[in-house]
Amino acid sequence: MENLKRGKVKNNVRYFRRLHDFTQEELSDRIGVHRQTIVALEKQKYEPSIGIVLMLSSVLNEPIDKLFFLEEKTD
């Protein structure tokens, strides 16, 4: 079995937030977090809990694997 190497979790939240015409404030209100959480998430500086991931998926009406992905790790 091949060893999997974990890369960084990246996301497309900014793209889908803008696609749905939400401000960072509107999105944060809808999922119950501070606006700064959305800012950090969009800057790839925060890996959210599974609860936040599920809420984002629901509010943005996108599957989780479109919102989040693992960056390929190279040696």
mmCIF file of C-alpha atoms in Angstrom:
data_model
loop_
_atom_site.group_PDB
_atom_site.id
_atom_site.type_symbol
_atom_site.label_atom_id
_atom_site.label_comp_id
_atom_site.label_asym_id
_atom_site.label_seq_id
_atom_site.Cartn_x
_atom_site.Cartn_y
_atom_site.Cartn_z
ATOM 1 C CA MET A 1 0.000 0.000 0.000
ATOM 2 C CA GLU A 2 1.323 3.409 -0.966
ATOM 3 C CA ASN A 3 1.918 5.931 1.817
ATOM 4 C CA LEU A 4 -0.165 9.044 1.388
ATOM 5 C CA LYS A 5 1.524 12.324 2.187
ATOM 6 C CA ARG A 6 -0.763 15.020 3.437
ATOM 7 C CA GLY A 7 -0.539 18.302 1.627
ATOM 8 C CA LYS A 8 -2.158 21.507 2.804
ATOM 9 C CA VAL A 9 -5.906 21.823 2.724
ATOM 10 C CA LYS A 10 -6.833 24.457 0.136
ATOM 11 C CA ASN A 11 -10.228 25.853 -0.703
ATOM 12 C CA ASN A 12 -12.314 27.627 -3.323
ATOM 13 C CA VAL A 13 -14.564 29.420 -0.838
ATOM 14 C CA ARG A 14 -13.852 32.905 -2.212
ATOM 15 C CA TYR A 15 -14.756 31.822 -5.749
ATOM 16 C CA PHE A 16 -18.075 30.253 -4.725
ATOM 17 C CA ARG A 17 -18.907 33.079 -2.279
ATOM 18 C CA ARG A 18 -18.522 35.587 -5.107
ATOM 19 C CA LEU A 19 -20.421 33.326 -7.522
ATOM 20 C CA HIS A 20 -23.381 33.463 -5.101
ATOM 21 C CA ASP A 21 -22.882 37.214 -4.659
ATOM 22 C CA PHE A 22 -22.341 37.021 -0.878
ATOM 23 C CA THR A 23 -20.136 39.432 1.003
ATOM 24 C CA GLN A 24 -17.794 37.949 3.589
ATOM 25 C CA GLU A 25 -20.106 39.385 6.261
ATOM 26 C CA GLU A 26 -23.215 37.788 4.731
ATOM 27 C CA LEU A 27 -21.543 34.397 4.470
ATOM 28 C CA SER A 28 -20.199 34.573 8.018
ATOM 29 C CA ASP A 29 -23.662 35.480 9.338
ATOM 30 C CA ARG A 30 -25.249 32.567 7.483
ATOM 31 C CA ILE A 31 -22.857 30.007 8.939
ATOM 32 C CA GLY A 32 -22.497 31.595 12.377
ATOM 33 C CA VAL A 33 -18.827 32.610 12.441
ATOM 34 C CA HIS A 34 -16.966 35.907 12.622
ATOM 35 C CA ARG A 35 -16.152 37.656 9.340
ATOM 36 C CA GLN A 36 -12.449 37.267 10.187
ATOM 37 C CA THR A 37 -12.921 33.495 9.986
ATOM 38 C CA ILE A 38 -14.017 33.860 6.361
ATOM 39 C CA VAL A 39 -11.099 36.235 5.691
ATOM 40 C CA ALA A 40 -8.586 33.722 7.112
ATOM 41 C CA LEU A 41 -10.244 30.849 5.259
ATOM 42 C CA GLU A 42 -10.095 32.666 1.921
ATOM 43 C CA LYS A 43 -6.433 33.528 2.512
ATOM 44 C CA GLN A 44 -5.729 29.804 3.030
ATOM 45 C CA LYS A 45 -4.633 30.510 6.629
ATOM 46 C CA TYR A 46 -7.344 28.522 8.416
ATOM 47 C CA GLU A 47 -8.488 24.905 8.195
ATOM 48 C CA PRO A 48 -12.104 24.862 9.372
ATOM 49 C CA SER A 49 -13.793 22.230 11.511
ATOM 50 C CA ILE A 50 -16.003 19.675 9.819
ATOM 51 C CA GLY A 51 -19.055 21.566 11.131
ATOM 52 C CA ILE A 52 -18.020 24.754 9.338
ATOM 53 C CA VAL A 53 -17.191 22.760 6.196
ATOM 54 C CA LEU A 54 -20.682 21.221 6.227
ATOM 55 C CA MET A 55 -22.334 24.609 6.769
ATOM 56 C CA LEU A 56 -20.344 26.175 3.908
ATOM 57 C CA SER A 57 -21.314 23.316 1.639
ATOM 58 C CA SER A 58 -24.979 23.770 2.549
ATOM 59 C CA VAL A 59 -25.082 27.576 2.301
ATOM 60 C CA LEU A 60 -23.086 27.706 -0.939
ATOM 61 C CA ASN A 61 -24.979 24.691 -2.314
ATOM 62 C CA GLU A 62 -21.748 23.052 -3.447
ATOM 63 C CA PRO A 63 -20.297 19.617 -2.663
ATOM 64 C CA ILE A 64 -17.459 19.594 -0.163
ATOM 65 C CA ASP A 65 -14.960 18.315 -2.725
ATOM 66 C CA LYS A 66 -15.579 21.398 -4.878
ATOM 67 C CA LEU A 67 -14.983 23.701 -1.917
ATOM 68 C CA PHE A 68 -11.969 21.939 -0.360
ATOM 69 C CA PHE A 69 -9.078 19.872 -1.695
ATOM 70 C CA LEU A 70 -5.630 18.681 -0.687
ATOM 71 C CA GLU A 71 -2.708 20.407 -2.311
ATOM 72 C CA GLU A 72 -0.448 17.820 -3.897
ATOM 73 C CA LYS A 73 2.637 17.304 -1.824
ATOM 74 C CA THR A 74 5.871 16.972 -3.760
ATOM 75 C CA ASP A 75 9.140 15.608 -2.404
#
